[in-house]
Amino acid sequence: MTKENTTAKTKFSSYQILVIVLLALTQFSVVLDFMVMSPLGDILMKSMELTTKQFGFAVSVYAFSAGISGLLTAGFADRFDRKKLLLFFYIGFILGTLFCGLTTSYPMLITARIMTGLFGGVIGSISMAIVADLFPIEERGRVVGFMMMGFGASQVLGIPISLYIANIWGWQSPFLMIVGLALIIWLFIVFKLQPITKHLEIKSERNAFAHLFHTIAQRKYRIGFLSTALLSIGGFMMMPWGSAFAINNLHVTPQQLPIMFMVGGVSSLIVMPLIGSLSDKIDKFKLFALASVWMIIVVLIYTHLTPVPFGIILLMNVVMMIGIMSRMTPSMALSSALPQPQDRGAYMSINSSVQQIAGGVAAAVGGMIVIQKDKFSPIEHYDTLGFVIVGISCMSIYLIYRVSKLVKSPN
C-alpha cells in the first residue's frame, strides 16, 4: 500500500470509533477481573492463609477453564453473528464475576474462577475477530493499540479503586464493582453494536468439529499458536507475584501499592496509541524484537531488586510496562493477519485458548518456583523466574519472525 493510501485511511468513521470504544471497555472489564487477582494476591494469601502454590492454582484455574472453553467454541465461532456470541459470553462472564464477589471460602473461589474463565476467556478472541472483520491490516495496529488501552485503564482506574474498596469492604468488593460496570457495557453492546455477519456469507460444508480440526491442521496457524503460547508463558509466570514481591521484598507499603499500579497504567495509556500507530508505519516484527530486548533487560534488573527508594520502583515499573505493551500490539496485529476470513473466528478462539492454557501452566509452575516461608516473609526465587522469562522471550522473537514472514508471503 502506498504512503498516500495509508494516510487516506487514518480517519475512522463515527461507528468505527464506537466499536473501538465498546471493545476497549469490554476488554477493560475482563482484563480488570483477571488483573485484579495480582494486586489482591497479598491480601488474599494473608486473609485466606494461602500458600504460593494455592494462590498460583487460583490464578491458573481461570486460565485453564478459559482455554478449554475456547477450544470447545472454536468450531462454532464462525457460524454465528459475532455480536450475539459476544453478548452470550459476556453475560456469562458477569455471572461468574458475581459469584467471585459472593465467595467466602477457597473452594468457592476456585469454582467461581473456573466459571468466570469459561466465559471471560473467549471474549478477547471474539473481540479480535470483530477487529479483523471490520478493519484492514494497515489500520489494525492502531485499533489494537486503542483496545489495549483497556489494559492500562484497568491499572490507572480499576486496580487502585479496587485496592481502595478492598481495604474497606474486603477483597470480594472489587468483583461486585466489576459486575455493575459490565452490566452497563453489556446494555450498550445490545443497543449500539450492529450485527457482524459478513463472514457468514462464506459458506462452509464442514461441521463444527471438522472446522476446528481443519484450522488446527494448518501449518501456518500452528506457528501462530506456538508464538502466542510462548508470549503468554512469559507474562503469566511473573505477574501473579507482583504485589507480594513489591510488599515483602521491595518494602512497598499497602498505601503505595495502588500508586505503583496507577503509574504503570498511566504509562501504558500513553504508550499504547503511540505503539499502535508506529506498528502501522514500520515493520511490526522489528518493533516487536526491539521491545523484547528492552523487556529482557528490564526484567533481569527488576527481578534482582532489593529494597530501593520508591521512585526507582516506579521508574522500573514504567519502563517494564512500556516493554510489555510494545510487544503485545505488533504481535497481536501480526497474528490476526494469519487466518483466512472463513477461519478467523476459529483461529482466534484457538489462539485465545492456547494463550490461556499456556498462561495457566505458567502461573502454576511459577507458584512452584517461588517460595514464601510465611505470609510476611520475602518471596524467594523471583530472580529464577526472570531468567526463565528471558529464555522464553528469546524463543518468542524467532517465532514472531516466522509469523511475520508468513503474513508477508503471497501464498
PDB file of C-alpha atoms in Angstrom, residues 53-275:
ATOM      1  CA  LYS A  53       1.049 -22.862  45.284  1.00  0.00           C
ATOM      2  CA  GLN A  54      -2.610 -22.407  46.292  1.00  0.00           C
ATOM      3  CA  PHE A  55      -2.694 -18.844  45.023  1.00  0.00           C
ATOM      4  CA  GLY A  56      -0.954 -19.875  41.810  1.00  0.00           C
ATOM      5  CA  PHE A  57      -3.633 -22.521  41.318  1.00  0.00           C
ATOM      6  CA  ALA A  58      -6.395 -19.954  41.929  1.00  0.00           C
ATOM      7  CA  VAL A  59      -4.894 -17.847  39.127  1.00  0.00           C
ATOM      8  CA  SER A  60      -4.254 -20.776  36.793  1.00  0.00           C
ATOM      9  CA  VAL A  61      -7.736 -22.378  37.001  1.00  0.00           C
ATOM     10  CA  TYR A  62      -9.197 -19.283  35.329  1.00  0.00           C
ATOM     11  CA  ALA A  63      -6.711 -19.696  32.501  1.00  0.00           C
ATOM     12  CA  PHE A  64      -7.265 -23.450  32.146  1.00  0.00           C
ATOM     13  CA  SER A  65     -11.066 -23.117  32.038  1.00  0.00           C
ATOM     14  CA  ALA A  66     -10.786 -20.223  29.580  1.00  0.00           C
ATOM     15  CA  GLY A  67      -8.555 -22.325  27.349  1.00  0.00           C
ATOM     16  CA  ILE A  68     -10.896 -25.308  27.398  1.00  0.00           C
ATOM     17  CA  SER A  69     -13.860 -23.056  26.658  1.00  0.00           C
ATOM     18  CA  GLY A  70     -12.054 -21.535  23.685  1.00  0.00           C
ATOM     19  CA  LEU A  71     -11.320 -24.936  22.193  1.00  0.00           C
ATOM     20  CA  LEU A  72     -14.914 -26.094  22.667  1.00  0.00           C
ATOM     21  CA  THR A  73     -16.321 -22.986  20.992  1.00  0.00           C
ATOM     22  CA  ALA A  74     -13.711 -22.658  18.226  1.00  0.00           C
ATOM     23  CA  GLY A  75     -15.581 -24.847  15.771  1.00  0.00           C
ATOM     24  CA  PHE A  76     -18.762 -22.794  16.212  1.00  0.00           C
ATOM     25  CA  ALA A  77     -17.166 -19.342  16.304  1.00  0.00           C
ATOM     26  CA  ASP A  78     -17.569 -18.686  12.559  1.00  0.00           C
ATOM     27  CA  ARG A  79     -21.177 -19.926  12.391  1.00  0.00           C
ATOM     28  CA  PHE A  80     -22.865 -17.148  14.357  1.00  0.00           C
ATOM     29  CA  ASP A  81     -23.259 -13.399  14.375  1.00  0.00           C
ATOM     30  CA  ARG A  82     -20.223 -12.193  16.324  1.00  0.00           C
ATOM     31  CA  LYS A  83     -22.383  -9.696  18.225  1.00  0.00           C
ATOM     32  CA  LYS A  84     -24.585 -12.494  19.584  1.00  0.00           C
ATOM     33  CA  LEU A  85     -21.528 -14.522  20.588  1.00  0.00           C
ATOM     34  CA  LEU A  86     -20.076 -11.522  22.401  1.00  0.00           C
ATOM     35  CA  LEU A  87     -23.319 -10.873  24.289  1.00  0.00           C
ATOM     36  CA  PHE A  88     -23.721 -14.525  25.313  1.00  0.00           C
ATOM     37  CA  PHE A  89     -20.208 -14.957  26.681  1.00  0.00           C
ATOM     38  CA  TYR A  90     -20.153 -11.514  28.278  1.00  0.00           C
ATOM     39  CA  ILE A  91     -23.288 -12.159  30.339  1.00  0.00           C
ATOM     40  CA  GLY A  92     -21.785 -15.485  31.447  1.00  0.00           C
ATOM     41  CA  PHE A  93     -18.649 -13.631  32.479  1.00  0.00           C
ATOM     42  CA  ILE A  94     -20.775 -11.197  34.510  1.00  0.00           C
ATOM     43  CA  LEU A  95     -22.466 -14.057  36.378  1.00  0.00           C
ATOM     44  CA  GLY A  96     -19.118 -15.711  37.098  1.00  0.00           C
ATOM     45  CA  THR A  97     -17.701 -12.449  38.423  1.00  0.00           C
ATOM     46  CA  LEU A  98     -20.775 -12.036  40.640  1.00  0.00           C
ATOM     47  CA  PHE A  99     -20.041 -15.475  42.108  1.00  0.00           C
ATOM     48  CA  CYS A 100     -16.468 -14.302  42.835  1.00  0.00           C
ATOM     49  CA  GLY A 101     -17.916 -11.367  44.743  1.00  0.00           C
ATOM     50  CA  LEU A 102     -20.040 -13.704  46.875  1.00  0.00           C
ATOM     51  CA  THR A 103     -17.190 -16.109  47.656  1.00  0.00           C
ATOM     52  CA  THR A 104     -16.366 -16.855  51.299  1.00  0.00           C
ATOM     53  CA  SER A 105     -14.006 -19.859  51.061  1.00  0.00           C
ATOM     54  CA  TYR A 106     -11.117 -21.180  48.948  1.00  0.00           C
ATOM     55  CA  PRO A 107     -13.193 -23.951  47.261  1.00  0.00           C
ATOM     56  CA  MET A 108     -15.848 -21.355  46.354  1.00  0.00           C
ATOM     57  CA  LEU A 109     -13.121 -19.083  44.962  1.00  0.00           C
ATOM     58  CA  ILE A 110     -11.774 -21.877  42.751  1.00  0.00           C
ATOM     59  CA  THR A 111     -15.270 -22.684  41.478  1.00  0.00           C
ATOM     60  CA  ALA A 112     -16.016 -19.025  40.770  1.00  0.00           C
ATOM     61  CA  ARG A 113     -12.751 -18.523  38.875  1.00  0.00           C
ATOM     62  CA  ILE A 114     -13.448 -21.597  36.751  1.00  0.00           C
ATOM     63  CA  MET A 115     -16.903 -20.272  35.850  1.00  0.00           C
ATOM     64  CA  THR A 116     -15.569 -16.800  35.056  1.00  0.00           C
ATOM     65  CA  GLY A 117     -12.820 -18.260  32.900  1.00  0.00           C
ATOM     66  CA  LEU A 118     -15.235 -20.427  30.903  1.00  0.00           C
ATOM     67  CA  PHE A 119     -16.983 -17.298  29.651  1.00  0.00           C
ATOM     68  CA  GLY A 120     -14.454 -14.486  30.025  1.00  0.00           C
ATOM     69  CA  GLY A 121     -11.623 -16.296  28.288  1.00  0.00           C
ATOM     70  CA  VAL A 122     -13.450 -16.333  24.946  1.00  0.00           C
ATOM     71  CA  ILE A 123     -14.327 -12.627  24.877  1.00  0.00           C
ATOM     72  CA  GLY A 124     -10.875 -11.486  23.798  1.00  0.00           C
ATOM     73  CA  SER A 125     -10.861 -13.789  20.769  1.00  0.00           C
ATOM     74  CA  ILE A 126     -14.347 -12.634  19.733  1.00  0.00           C
ATOM     75  CA  SER A 127     -13.225  -9.010  20.032  1.00  0.00           C
ATOM     76  CA  MET A 128     -10.140  -9.660  17.900  1.00  0.00           C
ATOM     77  CA  ALA A 129     -12.275 -11.434  15.275  1.00  0.00           C
ATOM     78  CA  ILE A 130     -14.542  -8.368  15.175  1.00  0.00           C
ATOM     79  CA  VAL A 131     -11.499  -6.110  14.728  1.00  0.00           C
ATOM     80  CA  ALA A 132     -10.153  -8.312  11.928  1.00  0.00           C
ATOM     81  CA  ASP A 133     -13.594  -8.272  10.247  1.00  0.00           C
ATOM     82  CA  LEU A 134     -14.060  -4.507  10.391  1.00  0.00           C
ATOM     83  CA  PHE A 135     -10.536  -3.098   9.996  1.00  0.00           C
ATOM     84  CA  PRO A 136      -7.857  -3.836   7.340  1.00  0.00           C
ATOM     85  CA  ILE A 137      -4.379  -4.951   8.397  1.00  0.00           C
ATOM     86  CA  GLU A 138      -2.985  -1.479   7.588  1.00  0.00           C
ATOM     87  CA  GLU A 139      -5.156   0.047  10.338  1.00  0.00           C
ATOM     88  CA  ARG A 140      -5.216  -2.874  12.748  1.00  0.00           C
ATOM     89  CA  GLY A 141      -2.167  -1.879  14.767  1.00  0.00           C
ATOM     90  CA  ARG A 142      -3.812   1.390  15.797  1.00  0.00           C
ATOM     91  CA  VAL A 143      -7.075  -0.358  16.640  1.00  0.00           C
ATOM     92  CA  VAL A 144      -5.327  -2.991  18.749  1.00  0.00           C
ATOM     93  CA  GLY A 145      -3.356  -0.213  20.423  1.00  0.00           C
ATOM     94  CA  PHE A 146      -6.552   1.585  21.440  1.00  0.00           C
ATOM     95  CA  MET A 147      -8.150  -1.686  22.583  1.00  0.00           C
ATOM     96  CA  MET A 148      -5.128  -2.488  24.691  1.00  0.00           C
ATOM     97  CA  MET A 149      -5.666   0.830  26.456  1.00  0.00           C
ATOM     98  CA  GLY A 150      -8.209  -1.174  28.448  1.00  0.00           C
ATOM     99  CA  PHE A 151      -5.193  -2.910  29.976  1.00  0.00           C
ATOM    100  CA  GLY A 152      -3.695   0.410  31.033  1.00  0.00           C
ATOM    101  CA  ALA A 153      -7.034   1.809  32.174  1.00  0.00           C
ATOM    102  CA  SER A 154      -7.518  -1.215  34.411  1.00  0.00           C
ATOM    103  CA  GLN A 155      -4.316  -0.213  36.201  1.00  0.00           C
ATOM    104  CA  VAL A 156      -4.908   3.535  36.209  1.00  0.00           C
ATOM    105  CA  LEU A 157      -8.501   3.388  37.413  1.00  0.00           C
ATOM    106  CA  GLY A 158      -9.605  -0.162  38.104  1.00  0.00           C
ATOM    107  CA  ILE A 159      -6.810  -1.555  40.257  1.00  0.00           C
ATOM    108  CA  PRO A 160      -6.295   1.486  42.535  1.00  0.00           C
ATOM    109  CA  ILE A 161     -10.055   1.777  43.099  1.00  0.00           C
ATOM    110  CA  SER A 162     -10.264  -1.985  43.631  1.00  0.00           C
ATOM    111  CA  LEU A 163      -7.487  -1.924  46.216  1.00  0.00           C
ATOM    112  CA  TYR A 164      -9.086   1.051  47.964  1.00  0.00           C
ATOM    113  CA  ILE A 165     -12.510  -0.542  48.322  1.00  0.00           C
ATOM    114  CA  ALA A 166     -10.932  -3.926  49.146  1.00  0.00           C
ATOM    115  CA  ASN A 167      -9.247  -2.324  52.147  1.00  0.00           C
ATOM    116  CA  ILE A 168     -12.653  -1.005  53.293  1.00  0.00           C
ATOM    117  CA  TRP A 169     -15.165  -3.721  52.357  1.00  0.00           C
ATOM    118  CA  GLY A 170     -12.999  -6.791  51.792  1.00  0.00           C
ATOM    119  CA  TRP A 171     -11.290  -8.404  48.801  1.00  0.00           C
ATOM    120  CA  GLN A 172     -14.628  -9.553  47.301  1.00  0.00           C
ATOM    121  CA  SER A 173     -15.878  -5.967  46.747  1.00  0.00           C
ATOM    122  CA  PRO A 174     -13.838  -5.254  43.561  1.00  0.00           C
ATOM    123  CA  PHE A 175     -15.613  -8.129  41.796  1.00  0.00           C
ATOM    124  CA  LEU A 176     -19.016  -6.667  42.661  1.00  0.00           C
ATOM    125  CA  MET A 177     -17.856  -3.322  41.270  1.00  0.00           C
ATOM    126  CA  ILE A 178     -16.868  -5.035  38.007  1.00  0.00           C
ATOM    127  CA  VAL A 179     -20.320  -6.650  37.782  1.00  0.00           C
ATOM    128  CA  GLY A 180     -22.055  -3.264  37.926  1.00  0.00           C
ATOM    129  CA  LEU A 181     -19.774  -1.780  35.265  1.00  0.00           C
ATOM    130  CA  ALA A 182     -20.003  -4.801  32.969  1.00  0.00           C
ATOM    131  CA  LEU A 183     -23.809  -4.777  33.034  1.00  0.00           C
ATOM    132  CA  ILE A 184     -23.807  -1.194  31.716  1.00  0.00           C
ATOM    133  CA  ILE A 185     -21.342  -2.122  28.933  1.00  0.00           C
ATOM    134  CA  TRP A 186     -23.440  -5.188  28.024  1.00  0.00           C
ATOM    135  CA  LEU A 187     -26.513  -2.997  27.543  1.00  0.00           C
ATOM    136  CA  PHE A 188     -24.597  -0.605  25.287  1.00  0.00           C
ATOM    137  CA  ILE A 189     -23.489  -3.540  23.132  1.00  0.00           C
ATOM    138  CA  VAL A 190     -27.098  -4.724  22.879  1.00  0.00           C
ATOM    139  CA  PHE A 191     -28.360  -1.381  21.578  1.00  0.00           C
ATOM    140  CA  LYS A 192     -25.370   0.152  19.781  1.00  0.00           C
ATOM    141  CA  LEU A 193     -23.365  -2.623  18.115  1.00  0.00           C
ATOM    142  CA  GLN A 194     -24.603  -3.726  14.701  1.00  0.00           C
ATOM    143  CA  PRO A 195     -24.760  -7.418  13.732  1.00  0.00           C
ATOM    144  CA  ILE A 196     -21.437  -8.718  12.361  1.00  0.00           C
ATOM    145  CA  THR A 197     -22.308 -11.402   9.849  1.00  0.00           C
ATOM    146  CA  LYS A 198     -20.198 -10.827   6.731  1.00  0.00           C
ATOM    147  CA  HIS A 199     -18.134 -13.943   7.478  1.00  0.00           C
ATOM    148  CA  LEU A 200     -21.352 -15.993   7.262  1.00  0.00           C
ATOM    149  CA  GLU A 201     -21.550 -15.218   3.531  1.00  0.00           C
ATOM    150  CA  ILE A 202     -18.591 -17.559   3.029  1.00  0.00           C
ATOM    151  CA  LYS A 203     -20.284 -20.940   3.103  1.00  0.00           C
ATOM    152  CA  SER A 204     -18.525 -23.921   4.616  1.00  0.00           C
ATOM    153  CA  GLU A 205     -19.623 -27.523   4.295  1.00  0.00           C
ATOM    154  CA  ARG A 206     -17.606 -28.622   7.311  1.00  0.00           C
ATOM    155  CA  ASN A 207     -19.313 -29.337  10.587  1.00  0.00           C
ATOM    156  CA  ALA A 208     -18.100 -27.581  13.736  1.00  0.00           C
ATOM    157  CA  PHE A 209     -15.548 -30.217  14.755  1.00  0.00           C
ATOM    158  CA  ALA A 210     -14.228 -30.664  11.224  1.00  0.00           C
ATOM    159  CA  HIS A 211     -13.803 -26.888  11.055  1.00  0.00           C
ATOM    160  CA  LEU A 212     -11.879 -26.980  14.341  1.00  0.00           C
ATOM    161  CA  PHE A 213      -9.510 -29.719  13.154  1.00  0.00           C
ATOM    162  CA  HIS A 214      -9.130 -28.071   9.747  1.00  0.00           C
ATOM    163  CA  THR A 215      -7.952 -24.890  11.493  1.00  0.00           C
ATOM    164  CA  ILE A 216      -5.518 -26.737  13.763  1.00  0.00           C
ATOM    165  CA  ALA A 217      -4.187 -28.712  10.772  1.00  0.00           C
ATOM    166  CA  GLN A 218      -2.963 -25.571   9.002  1.00  0.00           C
ATOM    167  CA  ARG A 219       0.820 -25.373   9.493  1.00  0.00           C
ATOM    168  CA  LYS A 220       0.983 -21.587   9.435  1.00  0.00           C
ATOM    169  CA  TYR A 221      -1.767 -21.398  12.045  1.00  0.00           C
ATOM    170  CA  ARG A 222       0.166 -23.742  14.327  1.00  0.00           C
ATOM    171  CA  ILE A 223       3.191 -21.446  14.151  1.00  0.00           C
ATOM    172  CA  GLY A 224       0.913 -18.597  15.233  1.00  0.00           C
ATOM    173  CA  PHE A 225      -0.457 -20.673  18.120  1.00  0.00           C
ATOM    174  CA  LEU A 226       3.033 -21.572  19.352  1.00  0.00           C
ATOM    175  CA  SER A 227       4.186 -17.942  19.261  1.00  0.00           C
ATOM    176  CA  THR A 228       1.134 -16.949  21.296  1.00  0.00           C
ATOM    177  CA  ALA A 229       1.812 -19.687  23.848  1.00  0.00           C
ATOM    178  CA  LEU A 230       5.370 -18.515  24.473  1.00  0.00           C
ATOM    179  CA  LEU A 231       4.285 -14.880  24.796  1.00  0.00           C
ATOM    180  CA  SER A 232       1.656 -15.894  27.331  1.00  0.00           C
ATOM    181  CA  ILE A 233       4.034 -18.040  29.375  1.00  0.00           C
ATOM    182  CA  GLY A 234       6.426 -15.116  29.750  1.00  0.00           C
ATOM    183  CA  GLY A 235       3.711 -12.814  31.070  1.00  0.00           C
ATOM    184  CA  PHE A 236       1.792 -15.182  33.340  1.00  0.00           C
ATOM    185  CA  MET A 237       4.870 -16.601  35.041  1.00  0.00           C
ATOM    186  CA  MET A 238       5.876 -13.302  36.633  1.00  0.00           C
ATOM    187  CA  MET A 239       2.650 -11.337  37.001  1.00  0.00           C
ATOM    188  CA  PRO A 240       0.753 -13.141  39.834  1.00  0.00           C
ATOM    189  CA  TRP A 241       3.514 -12.445  42.353  1.00  0.00           C
ATOM    190  CA  GLY A 242       3.901  -8.743  41.559  1.00  0.00           C
ATOM    191  CA  SER A 243       2.192  -7.335  44.643  1.00  0.00           C
ATOM    192  CA  ALA A 244       3.658  -9.913  47.042  1.00  0.00           C
ATOM    193  CA  PHE A 245       7.188  -9.243  45.697  1.00  0.00           C
ATOM    194  CA  ALA A 246       6.688  -5.460  45.924  1.00  0.00           C
ATOM    195  CA  ILE A 247       5.404  -5.576  49.515  1.00  0.00           C
ATOM    196  CA  ASN A 248       7.544  -8.328  51.027  1.00  0.00           C
ATOM    197  CA  ASN A 249      10.793  -7.889  49.072  1.00  0.00           C
ATOM    198  CA  LEU A 250      10.896  -4.226  47.993  1.00  0.00           C
ATOM    199  CA  HIS A 251       9.108  -2.973  51.134  1.00  0.00           C
ATOM    200  CA  VAL A 252       6.409  -1.126  49.204  1.00  0.00           C
ATOM    201  CA  THR A 253       3.619  -0.237  51.639  1.00  0.00           C
ATOM    202  CA  PRO A 254      -0.042  -1.201  51.023  1.00  0.00           C
ATOM    203  CA  GLN A 255      -0.737   2.520  50.590  1.00  0.00           C
ATOM    204  CA  GLN A 256       1.964   2.841  47.920  1.00  0.00           C
ATOM    205  CA  LEU A 257       0.830  -0.253  46.001  1.00  0.00           C
ATOM    206  CA  PRO A 258      -2.135   1.450  44.227  1.00  0.00           C
ATOM    207  CA  ILE A 259       0.218   4.282  43.209  1.00  0.00           C
ATOM    208  CA  MET A 260       2.650   1.763  41.725  1.00  0.00           C
ATOM    209  CA  PHE A 261      -0.058   0.157  39.593  1.00  0.00           C
ATOM    210  CA  MET A 262      -1.544   3.523  38.652  1.00  0.00           C
ATOM    211  CA  VAL A 263       1.764   4.926  37.404  1.00  0.00           C
ATOM    212  CA  GLY A 264       2.370   1.779  35.365  1.00  0.00           C
ATOM    213  CA  GLY A 265      -1.119   2.065  33.934  1.00  0.00           C
ATOM    214  CA  VAL A 266      -0.718   5.737  33.013  1.00  0.00           C
ATOM    215  CA  SER A 267       2.453   4.884  31.119  1.00  0.00           C
ATOM    216  CA  SER A 268       0.655   2.166  29.165  1.00  0.00           C
ATOM    217  CA  LEU A 269      -2.232   4.521  28.346  1.00  0.00           C
ATOM    218  CA  ILE A 270       0.262   6.965  26.883  1.00  0.00           C
ATOM    219  CA  VAL A 271       2.375   4.362  25.112  1.00  0.00           C
ATOM    220  CA  MET A 272      -0.318   2.093  23.601  1.00  0.00           C
ATOM    221  CA  PRO A 273      -1.747   4.515  20.983  1.00  0.00           C
ATOM    222  CA  LEU A 274       1.782   5.574  20.034  1.00  0.00           C
ATOM    223  CA  ILE A 275       2.939   1.982  19.632  1.00  0.00           C
TER     224      ILE A 275
END
